[in-house]
Coordinates of C-alpha atoms in Angstrom, one line a residue:
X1 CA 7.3 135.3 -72.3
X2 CA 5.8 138.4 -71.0
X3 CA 6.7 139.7 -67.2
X4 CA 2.9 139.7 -66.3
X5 CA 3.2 136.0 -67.1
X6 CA 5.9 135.2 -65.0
X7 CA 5.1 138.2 -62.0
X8 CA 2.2 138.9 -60.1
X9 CA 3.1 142.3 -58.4
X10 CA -0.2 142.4 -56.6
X11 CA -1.7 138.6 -56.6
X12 CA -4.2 139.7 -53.5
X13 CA -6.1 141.3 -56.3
X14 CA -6.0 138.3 -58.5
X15 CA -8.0 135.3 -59.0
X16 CA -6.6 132.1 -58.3
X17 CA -7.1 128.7 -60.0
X18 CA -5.1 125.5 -58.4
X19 CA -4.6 122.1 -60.3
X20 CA -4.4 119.8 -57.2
X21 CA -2.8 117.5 -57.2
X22 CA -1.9 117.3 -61.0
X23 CA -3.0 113.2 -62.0
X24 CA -1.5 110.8 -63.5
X25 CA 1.7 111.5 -62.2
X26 CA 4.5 109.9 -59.5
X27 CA 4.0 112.2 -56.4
X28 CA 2.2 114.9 -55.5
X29 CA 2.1 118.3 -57.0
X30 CA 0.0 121.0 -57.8
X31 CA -0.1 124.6 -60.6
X32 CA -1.6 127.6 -59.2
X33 CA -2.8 130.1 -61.9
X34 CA -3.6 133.8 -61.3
X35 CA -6.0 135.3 -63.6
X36 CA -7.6 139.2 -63.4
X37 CA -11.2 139.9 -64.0
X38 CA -11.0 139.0 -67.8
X39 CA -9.2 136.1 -67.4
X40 CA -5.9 137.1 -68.6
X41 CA -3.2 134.7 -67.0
X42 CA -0.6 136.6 -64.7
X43 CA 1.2 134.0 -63.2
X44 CA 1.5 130.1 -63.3
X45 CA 3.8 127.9 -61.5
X46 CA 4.4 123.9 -61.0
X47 CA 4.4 123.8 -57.5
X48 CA 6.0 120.7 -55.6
X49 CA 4.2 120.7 -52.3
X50 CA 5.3 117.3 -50.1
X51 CA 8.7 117.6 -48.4
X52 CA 10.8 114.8 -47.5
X53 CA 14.3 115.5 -46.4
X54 CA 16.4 112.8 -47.9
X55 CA 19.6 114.7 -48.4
X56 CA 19.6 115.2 -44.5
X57 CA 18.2 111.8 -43.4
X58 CA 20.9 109.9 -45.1
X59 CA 23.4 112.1 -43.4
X60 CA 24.7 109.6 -40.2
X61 CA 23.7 106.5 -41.8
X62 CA 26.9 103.8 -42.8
X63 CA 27.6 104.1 -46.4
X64 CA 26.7 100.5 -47.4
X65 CA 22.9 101.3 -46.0
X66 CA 22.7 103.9 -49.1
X67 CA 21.9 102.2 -52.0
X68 CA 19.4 100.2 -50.6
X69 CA 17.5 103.3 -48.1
X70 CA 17.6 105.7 -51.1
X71 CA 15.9 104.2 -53.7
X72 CA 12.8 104.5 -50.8
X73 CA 12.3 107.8 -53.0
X74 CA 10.6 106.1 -55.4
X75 CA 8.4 103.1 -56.1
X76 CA 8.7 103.5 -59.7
X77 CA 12.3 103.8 -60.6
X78 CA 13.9 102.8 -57.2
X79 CA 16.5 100.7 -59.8
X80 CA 18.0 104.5 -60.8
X81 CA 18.9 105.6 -57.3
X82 CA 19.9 101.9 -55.8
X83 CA 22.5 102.1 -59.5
X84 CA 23.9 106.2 -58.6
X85 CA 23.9 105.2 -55.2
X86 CA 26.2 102.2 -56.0
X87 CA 28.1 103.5 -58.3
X88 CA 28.7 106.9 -55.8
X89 CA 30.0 104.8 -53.4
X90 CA 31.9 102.2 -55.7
X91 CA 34.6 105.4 -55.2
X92 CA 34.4 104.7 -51.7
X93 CA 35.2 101.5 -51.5
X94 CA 38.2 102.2 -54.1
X95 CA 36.7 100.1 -56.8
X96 CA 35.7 102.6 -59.6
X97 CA 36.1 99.6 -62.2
X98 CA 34.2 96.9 -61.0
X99 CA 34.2 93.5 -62.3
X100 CA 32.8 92.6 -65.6
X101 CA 30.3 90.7 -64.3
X102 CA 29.0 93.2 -61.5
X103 CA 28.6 95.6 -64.0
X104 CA 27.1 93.8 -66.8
X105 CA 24.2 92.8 -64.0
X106 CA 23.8 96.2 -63.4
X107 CA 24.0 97.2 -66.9
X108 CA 20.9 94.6 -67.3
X109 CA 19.0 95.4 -64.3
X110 CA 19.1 99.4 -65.8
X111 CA 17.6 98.3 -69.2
X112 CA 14.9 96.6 -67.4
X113 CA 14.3 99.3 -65.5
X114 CA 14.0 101.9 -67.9
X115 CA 11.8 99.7 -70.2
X116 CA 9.0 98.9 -67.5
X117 CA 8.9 102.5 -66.5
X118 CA 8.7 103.7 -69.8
X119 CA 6.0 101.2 -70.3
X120 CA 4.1 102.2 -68.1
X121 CA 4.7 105.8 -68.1
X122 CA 3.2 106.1 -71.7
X123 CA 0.7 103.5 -71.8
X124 CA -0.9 104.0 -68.3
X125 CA -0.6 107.9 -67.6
X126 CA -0.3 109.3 -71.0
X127 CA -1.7 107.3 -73.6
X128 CA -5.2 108.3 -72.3
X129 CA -4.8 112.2 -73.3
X130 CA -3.1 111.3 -76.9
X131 CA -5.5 108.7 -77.8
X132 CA -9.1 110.3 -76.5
X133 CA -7.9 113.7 -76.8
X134 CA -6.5 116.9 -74.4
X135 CA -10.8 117.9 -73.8
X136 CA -12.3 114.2 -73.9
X137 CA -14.8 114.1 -70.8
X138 CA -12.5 113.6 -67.4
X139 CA -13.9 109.9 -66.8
X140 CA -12.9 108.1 -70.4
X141 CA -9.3 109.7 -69.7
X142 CA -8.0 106.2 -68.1
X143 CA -6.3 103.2 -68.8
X144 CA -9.3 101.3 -68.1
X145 CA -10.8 103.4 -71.3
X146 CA -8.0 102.4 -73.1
X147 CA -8.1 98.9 -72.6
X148 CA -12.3 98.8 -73.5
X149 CA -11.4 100.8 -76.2
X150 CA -7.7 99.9 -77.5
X151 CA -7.3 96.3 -76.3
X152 CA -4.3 95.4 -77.7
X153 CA -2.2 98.4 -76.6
X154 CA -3.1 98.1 -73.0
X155 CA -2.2 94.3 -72.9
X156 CA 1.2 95.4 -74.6
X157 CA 1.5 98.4 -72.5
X158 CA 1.0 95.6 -69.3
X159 CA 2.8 92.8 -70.3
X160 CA 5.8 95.3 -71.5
X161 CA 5.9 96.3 -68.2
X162 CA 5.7 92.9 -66.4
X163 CA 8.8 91.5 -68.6
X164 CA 10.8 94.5 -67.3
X165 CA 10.0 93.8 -63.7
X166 CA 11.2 90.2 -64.4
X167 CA 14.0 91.5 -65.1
X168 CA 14.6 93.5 -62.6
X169 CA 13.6 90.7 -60.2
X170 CA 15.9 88.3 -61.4
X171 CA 18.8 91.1 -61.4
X172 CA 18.2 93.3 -58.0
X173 CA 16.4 90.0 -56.1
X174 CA 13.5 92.2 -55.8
X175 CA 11.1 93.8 -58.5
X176 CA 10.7 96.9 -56.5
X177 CA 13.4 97.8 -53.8
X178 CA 16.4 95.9 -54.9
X179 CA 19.2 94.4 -53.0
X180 CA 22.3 93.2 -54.8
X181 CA 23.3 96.4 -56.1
X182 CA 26.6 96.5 -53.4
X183 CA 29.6 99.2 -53.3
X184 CA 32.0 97.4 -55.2
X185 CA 29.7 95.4 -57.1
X186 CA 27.1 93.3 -56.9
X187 CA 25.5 90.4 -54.7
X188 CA 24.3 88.0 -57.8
X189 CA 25.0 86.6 -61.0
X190 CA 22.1 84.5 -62.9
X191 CA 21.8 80.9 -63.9
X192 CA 21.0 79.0 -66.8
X193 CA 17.3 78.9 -66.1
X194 CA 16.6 82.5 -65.0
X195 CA 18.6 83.5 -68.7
X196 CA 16.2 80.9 -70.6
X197 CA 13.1 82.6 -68.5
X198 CA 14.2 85.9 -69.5
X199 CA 15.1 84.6 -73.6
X200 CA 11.9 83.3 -73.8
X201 CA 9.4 86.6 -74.8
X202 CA 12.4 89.1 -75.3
X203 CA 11.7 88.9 -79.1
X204 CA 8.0 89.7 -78.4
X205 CA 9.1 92.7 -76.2
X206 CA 11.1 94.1 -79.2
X207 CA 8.3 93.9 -81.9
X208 CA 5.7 95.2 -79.5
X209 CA 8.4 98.1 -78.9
X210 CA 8.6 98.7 -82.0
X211 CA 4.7 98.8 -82.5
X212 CA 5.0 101.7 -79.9
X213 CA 7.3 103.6 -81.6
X214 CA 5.2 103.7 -84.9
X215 CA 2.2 104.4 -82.7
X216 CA 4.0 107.4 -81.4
X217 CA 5.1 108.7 -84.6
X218 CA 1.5 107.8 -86.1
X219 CA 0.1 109.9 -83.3
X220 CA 2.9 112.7 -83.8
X221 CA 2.2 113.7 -87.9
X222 CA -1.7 113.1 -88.0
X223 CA -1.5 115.8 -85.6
X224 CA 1.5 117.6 -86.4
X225 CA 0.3 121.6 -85.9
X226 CA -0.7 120.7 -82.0
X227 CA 2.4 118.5 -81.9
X228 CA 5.1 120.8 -82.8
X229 CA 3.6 123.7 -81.2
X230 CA 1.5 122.9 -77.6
X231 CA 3.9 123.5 -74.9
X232 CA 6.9 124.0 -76.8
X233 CA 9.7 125.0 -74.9
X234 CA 13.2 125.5 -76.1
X235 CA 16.3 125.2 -73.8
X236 CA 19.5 123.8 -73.5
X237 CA 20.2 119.7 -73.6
X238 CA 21.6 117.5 -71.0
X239 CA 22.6 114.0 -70.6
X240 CA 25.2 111.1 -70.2
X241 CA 26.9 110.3 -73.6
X242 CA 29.4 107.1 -74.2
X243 CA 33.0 108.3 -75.2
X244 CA 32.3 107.6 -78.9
X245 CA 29.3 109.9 -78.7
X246 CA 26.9 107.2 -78.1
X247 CA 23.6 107.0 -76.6
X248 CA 24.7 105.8 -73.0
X249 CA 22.3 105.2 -69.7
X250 CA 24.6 103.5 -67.3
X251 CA 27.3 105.1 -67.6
X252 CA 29.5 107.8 -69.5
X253 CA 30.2 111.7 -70.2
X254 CA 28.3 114.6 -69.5
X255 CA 27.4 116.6 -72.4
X256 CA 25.2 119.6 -73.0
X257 CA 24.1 121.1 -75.6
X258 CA 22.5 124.7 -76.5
X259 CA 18.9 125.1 -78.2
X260 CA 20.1 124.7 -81.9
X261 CA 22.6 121.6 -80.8
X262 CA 26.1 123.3 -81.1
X263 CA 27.9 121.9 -77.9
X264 CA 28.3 124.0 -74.4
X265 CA 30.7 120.9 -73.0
X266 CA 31.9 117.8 -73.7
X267 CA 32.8 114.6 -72.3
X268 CA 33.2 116.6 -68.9
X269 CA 34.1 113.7 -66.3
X270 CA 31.4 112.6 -63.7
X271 CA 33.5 113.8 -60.6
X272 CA 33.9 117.3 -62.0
X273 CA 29.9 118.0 -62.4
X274 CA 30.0 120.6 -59.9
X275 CA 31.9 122.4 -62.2
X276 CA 29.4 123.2 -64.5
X277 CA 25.7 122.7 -62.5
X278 CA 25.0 125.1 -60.0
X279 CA 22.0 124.9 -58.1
X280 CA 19.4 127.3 -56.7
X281 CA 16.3 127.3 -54.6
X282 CA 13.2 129.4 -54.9
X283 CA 10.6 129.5 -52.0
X284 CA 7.9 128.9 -53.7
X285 CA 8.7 125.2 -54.1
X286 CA 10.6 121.9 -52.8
X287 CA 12.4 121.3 -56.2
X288 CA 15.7 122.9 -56.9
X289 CA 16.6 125.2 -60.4
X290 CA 20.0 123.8 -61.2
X291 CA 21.4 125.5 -65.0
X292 CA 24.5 125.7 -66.6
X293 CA 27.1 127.2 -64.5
X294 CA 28.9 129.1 -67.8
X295 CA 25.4 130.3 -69.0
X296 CA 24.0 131.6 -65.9
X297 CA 21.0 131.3 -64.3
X298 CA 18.1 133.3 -66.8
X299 CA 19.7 131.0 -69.8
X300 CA 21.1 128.4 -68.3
X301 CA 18.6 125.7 -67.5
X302 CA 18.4 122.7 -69.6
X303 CA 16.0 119.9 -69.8
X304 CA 17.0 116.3 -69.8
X305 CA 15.4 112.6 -70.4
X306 CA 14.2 110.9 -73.9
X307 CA 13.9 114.0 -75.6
X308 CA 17.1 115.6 -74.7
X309 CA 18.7 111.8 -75.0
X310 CA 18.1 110.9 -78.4
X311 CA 19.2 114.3 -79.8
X312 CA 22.4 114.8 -77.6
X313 CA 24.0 111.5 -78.4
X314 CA 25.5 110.9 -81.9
X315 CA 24.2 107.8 -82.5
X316 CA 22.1 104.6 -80.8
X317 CA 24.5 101.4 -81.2
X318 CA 21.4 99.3 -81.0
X319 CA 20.2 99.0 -84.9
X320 CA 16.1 99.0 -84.7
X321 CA 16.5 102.0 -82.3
X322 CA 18.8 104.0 -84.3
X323 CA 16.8 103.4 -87.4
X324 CA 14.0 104.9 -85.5
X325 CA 15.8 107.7 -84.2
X326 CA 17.2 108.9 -87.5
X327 CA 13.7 109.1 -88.6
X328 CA 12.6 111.4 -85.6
X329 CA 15.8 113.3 -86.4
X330 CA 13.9 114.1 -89.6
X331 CA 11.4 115.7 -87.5
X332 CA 12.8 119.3 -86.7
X333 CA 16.5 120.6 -87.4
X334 CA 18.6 121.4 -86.1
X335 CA 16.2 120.3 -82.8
X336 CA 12.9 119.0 -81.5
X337 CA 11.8 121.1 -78.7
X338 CA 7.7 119.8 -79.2
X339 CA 7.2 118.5 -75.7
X340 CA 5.0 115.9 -76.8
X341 CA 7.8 114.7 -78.8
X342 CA 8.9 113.7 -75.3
X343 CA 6.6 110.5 -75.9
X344 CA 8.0 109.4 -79.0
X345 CA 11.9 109.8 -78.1
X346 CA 10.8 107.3 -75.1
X347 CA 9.8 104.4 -76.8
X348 CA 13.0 104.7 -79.2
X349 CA 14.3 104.2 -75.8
X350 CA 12.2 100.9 -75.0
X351 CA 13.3 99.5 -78.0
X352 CA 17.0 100.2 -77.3
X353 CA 16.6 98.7 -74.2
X354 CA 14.5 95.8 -75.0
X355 CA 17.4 95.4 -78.0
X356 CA 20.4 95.1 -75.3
X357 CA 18.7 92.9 -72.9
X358 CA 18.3 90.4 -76.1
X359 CA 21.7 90.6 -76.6
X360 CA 22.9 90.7 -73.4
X361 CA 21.2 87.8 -72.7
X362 CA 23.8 85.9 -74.0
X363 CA 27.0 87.3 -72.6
X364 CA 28.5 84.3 -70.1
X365 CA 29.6 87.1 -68.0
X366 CA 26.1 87.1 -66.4
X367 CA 26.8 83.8 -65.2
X368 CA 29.7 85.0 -63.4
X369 CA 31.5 84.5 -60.3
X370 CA 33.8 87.7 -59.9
X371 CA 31.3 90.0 -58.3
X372 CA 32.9 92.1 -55.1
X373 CA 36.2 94.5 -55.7
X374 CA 37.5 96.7 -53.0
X375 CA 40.5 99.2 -52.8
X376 CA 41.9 101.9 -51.6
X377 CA 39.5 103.6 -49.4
X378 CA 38.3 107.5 -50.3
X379 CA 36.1 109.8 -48.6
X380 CA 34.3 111.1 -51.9
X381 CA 32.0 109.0 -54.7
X382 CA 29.9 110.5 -57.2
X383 CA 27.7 108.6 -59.2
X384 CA 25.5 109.6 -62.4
X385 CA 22.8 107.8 -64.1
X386 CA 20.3 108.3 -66.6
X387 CA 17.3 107.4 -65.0
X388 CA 14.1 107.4 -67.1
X389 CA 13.1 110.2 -66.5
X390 CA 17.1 111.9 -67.4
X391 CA 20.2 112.5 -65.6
X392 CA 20.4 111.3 -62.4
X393 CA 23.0 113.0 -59.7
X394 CA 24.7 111.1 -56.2
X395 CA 27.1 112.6 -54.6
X396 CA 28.2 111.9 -50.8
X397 CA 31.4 112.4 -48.5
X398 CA 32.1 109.5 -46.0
X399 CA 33.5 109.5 -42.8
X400 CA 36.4 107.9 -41.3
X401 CA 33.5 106.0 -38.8
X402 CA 31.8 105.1 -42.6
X403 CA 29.3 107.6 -41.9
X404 CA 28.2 109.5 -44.5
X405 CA 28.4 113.1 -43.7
X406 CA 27.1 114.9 -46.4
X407 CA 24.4 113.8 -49.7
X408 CA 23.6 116.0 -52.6
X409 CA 20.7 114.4 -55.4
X410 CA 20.1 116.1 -58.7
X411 CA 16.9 114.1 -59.7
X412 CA 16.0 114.2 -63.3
X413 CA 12.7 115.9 -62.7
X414 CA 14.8 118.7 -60.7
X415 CA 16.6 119.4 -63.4
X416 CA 13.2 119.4 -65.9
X417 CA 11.7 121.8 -63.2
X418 CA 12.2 125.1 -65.2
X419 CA 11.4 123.6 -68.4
X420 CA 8.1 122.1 -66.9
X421 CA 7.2 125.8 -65.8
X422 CA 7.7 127.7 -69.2
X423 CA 5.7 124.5 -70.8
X424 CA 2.9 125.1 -68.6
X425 CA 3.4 128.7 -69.0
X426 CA 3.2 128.5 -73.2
X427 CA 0.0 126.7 -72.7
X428 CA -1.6 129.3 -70.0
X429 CA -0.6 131.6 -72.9
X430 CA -2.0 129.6 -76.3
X431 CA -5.3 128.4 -74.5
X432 CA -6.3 130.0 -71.3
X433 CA -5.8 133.4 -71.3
X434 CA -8.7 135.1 -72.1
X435 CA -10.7 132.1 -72.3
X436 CA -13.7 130.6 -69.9
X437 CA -11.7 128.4 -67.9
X438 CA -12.9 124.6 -68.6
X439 CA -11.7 121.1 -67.3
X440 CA -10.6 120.1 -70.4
X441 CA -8.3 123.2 -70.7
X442 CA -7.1 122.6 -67.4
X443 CA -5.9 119.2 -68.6
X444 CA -4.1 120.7 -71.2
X445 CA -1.6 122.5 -68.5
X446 CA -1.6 118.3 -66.7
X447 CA -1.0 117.1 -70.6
X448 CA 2.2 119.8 -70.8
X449 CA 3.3 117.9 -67.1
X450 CA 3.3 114.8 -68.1
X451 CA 5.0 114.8 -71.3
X452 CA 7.7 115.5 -69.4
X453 CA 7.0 111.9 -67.0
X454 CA 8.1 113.9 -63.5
X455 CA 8.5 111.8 -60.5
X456 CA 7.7 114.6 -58.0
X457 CA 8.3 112.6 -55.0
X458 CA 12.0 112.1 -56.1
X459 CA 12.4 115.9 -56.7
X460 CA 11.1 116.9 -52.7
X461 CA 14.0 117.9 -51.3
X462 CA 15.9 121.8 -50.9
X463 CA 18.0 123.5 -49.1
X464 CA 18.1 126.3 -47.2
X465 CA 14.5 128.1 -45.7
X466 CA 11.2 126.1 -46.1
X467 CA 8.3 128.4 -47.0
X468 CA 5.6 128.1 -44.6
X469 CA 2.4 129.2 -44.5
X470 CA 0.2 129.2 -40.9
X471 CA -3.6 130.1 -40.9
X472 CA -5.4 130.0 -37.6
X473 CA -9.0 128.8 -38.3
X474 CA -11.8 129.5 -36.0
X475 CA -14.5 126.2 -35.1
X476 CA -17.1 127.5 -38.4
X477 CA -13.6 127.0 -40.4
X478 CA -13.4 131.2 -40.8
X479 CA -10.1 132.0 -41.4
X480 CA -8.8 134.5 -38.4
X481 CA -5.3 135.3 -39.4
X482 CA -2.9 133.9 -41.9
X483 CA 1.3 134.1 -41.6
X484 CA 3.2 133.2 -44.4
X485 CA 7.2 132.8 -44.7
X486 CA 8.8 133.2 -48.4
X487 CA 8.4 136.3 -49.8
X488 CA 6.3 135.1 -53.0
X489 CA 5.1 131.4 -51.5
X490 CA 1.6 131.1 -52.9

């Protein structure tokens, strides 16, 4: 990347372009682009522009409140933070192992979670773009197109979804904003009927899974030059793995990877993860730039979710799903760093998931009684998840009053934040600069975004000094003076 690219010394004498807010997409967010008088890109940043403050908010509140306020983040994986919240403050209630039953609720609430929002990350937001194409006119890019057009895929794409809000229903009492995820456990268990409900399309939900995964890969190789090259962005890997060096999403290991795969760390404890991610703020946005602590912070960052998943672990103990992940394996060696191979490693996902919750489905646990431990109290928990969009950070202090006094999230799209940036920055570079700047090219910077399935709303939080900018506006909306704090806020 050139420094022009990433600097602007004198953006007053710039043109500026702003995607907002960039569609299709969890939150609100927007990319400023500064271009000179020929159109030659200087500068272009993923901005994330709402603020909401729930690291300090959930300072004061009693610890048992947590899981259930937190997962107010989020209306589309809420499951993720009620789980890190839970198992965060599992420590607290001196029940690190929970019961078998508790856990294996959980376990199943996860899958469901990551399969609906999967679902409907790929067939709602993103299928659009990779089935019409990056410049198709802005009003056929919608799943309303797709279903006129490609029928069967939306109904798959909705009723995919729907099975994995059941299950989340039947598993958190809720199918958005849970409630039985406890510290120490869980509140529930299911019945005989709601294990029959749930039996009865599960083997649907894997073939049509499947059908996904082979659309992806369809999708991927009759377009493999755009593929393997638009918004490529190489970086370092992140994510839970089991002990055995399994593909893990509840629980496990933090390992991380460098950008041809040899191994950074390994197996590194949850508790201890301040040991090798340090954080950092820049003004010109809400999210924090956490990187690898050993690496520092220009080579340091990492990206994490489906794509970093699937080629950090060792294996998939699910057999469809690691069939299908051997074959994207094949893809690039020693490591796929297309961004749009983000879509493919996802459904390999779904079909993992949909492939546990089958044969989950018949573990008596579930119908369980055992579902509240408590020990020795501590003041500390930490929990890590991998949400669907990646690795998912809780970490809190408790008080003797069972206040919490202190809350530190890394949200997966947090940690994506850099690698978001040099993805929109690569395609700023391959098909803007220089160019007449067009809608369609504009959606190819959105296309680069999405890929990557952020949930901005879960990444609005930061420490230290807001940027703020003031303009006084006179009654014809002239603009009188403008005041701006943060030193290169745009």
């Amino acid at each position: 990347m050139s420094f022009a690219l990433e600097t602007a010394s004198h953006p007053e004498n710039l043109k500026r372009i702003a995607i907002d807010p960039v569609s299709r997409v969890e939150g609100h967010g927007k990319v400023t682009i500064l271009l000179d008088d020929n159109n030659h890109v200087h500068q272009v940043r993923l901005h994330i522009v709402e603020f909401r403050g729930f690291e300090r908010f959930i300072q004061g509140r009693p610890y048992w409140e947590v899981p259930v306020v937190v997962q107010r983040l989020c209306g589309i994986c809420p499951v993720s933070h009620h789980l890190a919240g839970s198992k965060a403050l599992d420590w607290v209630v001196g029940a690190p192992q929970i019961s078998p039953t508790a856990e294996k609720m959980r376990r199943l609430m996860h899958f469901g979670q990551v399969l609906q929002s999967h679902a409907v990350h790929f067939f709602h937001l993103a299928s659009p773009d990779l089935l019409f194409g990056f410049d198709a006119e802005v009003g056929k890019r919608n799943i309303l197109n797709v279903a006129a057009e490609y029928p069967d895929i939306a109904r798959q794409g909705v009723l995919l979804r729907k099975y994995g809000q059941e299950v989340i229903r039947l598993t958190a009492g809720k199918k958005v904003h849970g409630i039985s995820s406890v510290p120490g456990g869980i509140h529930k268990s299911l019945n005989k009927e709601e294990i029959a409900f749930l039996k009865q399309d599960i083997g649907q939900m894997i073939d049509w899974s499947v059908g996904a995964v082979e659309l992806c890969k369809r999708l991927y190789y009759s377009n493999l030059p755009l593929y393997e090259n638009f918004a490529r962005c190489e970086s370092n890997l992140l994510s839970l793995v089991r002990p055995d060096g399994a593909l893990e999403l509840y629980d496990g290991l933090l390992r991380a990877r460098d950008s041809k795969r040899k191994i950074i760390f390994d197996k590194v404890d949850n508790r201890d993860y301040h040991k090798v991610i340090t954080e950092e703020v820049k003004s010109w946005s809400y999210m924090k730039f956490p990187h690898i602590t050993a690496l520092g912070r220009e080579i340091g960052w990492y990206k994490v979710g489906p794509l970093a998943r699937v080629q950090n672990c060792d294996f998939i103990d699910t057999p469809l799903a690691e069939e299908m992940r051997q074959q994207f394996m094949d893809t690039a060696k020693p490591v796929n760093h297309a961004t749009l191979a983000y879509h493919w490693a996802r459904m390999i996902e779904v079909v993992h998931c949909a492939e546990k919750i089958r044969d989950m489905l018949d573990d008596p646990d579930l119908q369980g009684n055992d579902l509240l431990r408590q020990g020795k109290r501590a003041s500390e928990g930490i929990g890590i998840i991998e949400a669907p969009r990646g690795t998912l950070f809780h970490h809190y202090h408790v008080g003797d009053d069972d206040l919490v006094t202190m809350c530190n999230l890394i949200v997966s799209t947090t940690s994506n934040n850099q690698p978001m940036n040099e993805a929109i920055r690569s395609v700023a570079r391959e098909y803007l600069d220089g160019e007449r700047v067009t809608e369609g090219l504009l959606n190819h910077i959105e296309v680069a975004i999405r890929a990557y399935d952020p949930c901005l709303s879960c990444a609005t939080h930061a420490l230290g000094q807001m940027p703020l900018q003031v303009e006084l506006v006179n009654t014809d909306g002239t603009v009188i003076d403008t005041r701006t704090r943060g030193a290169d806020f745009i």
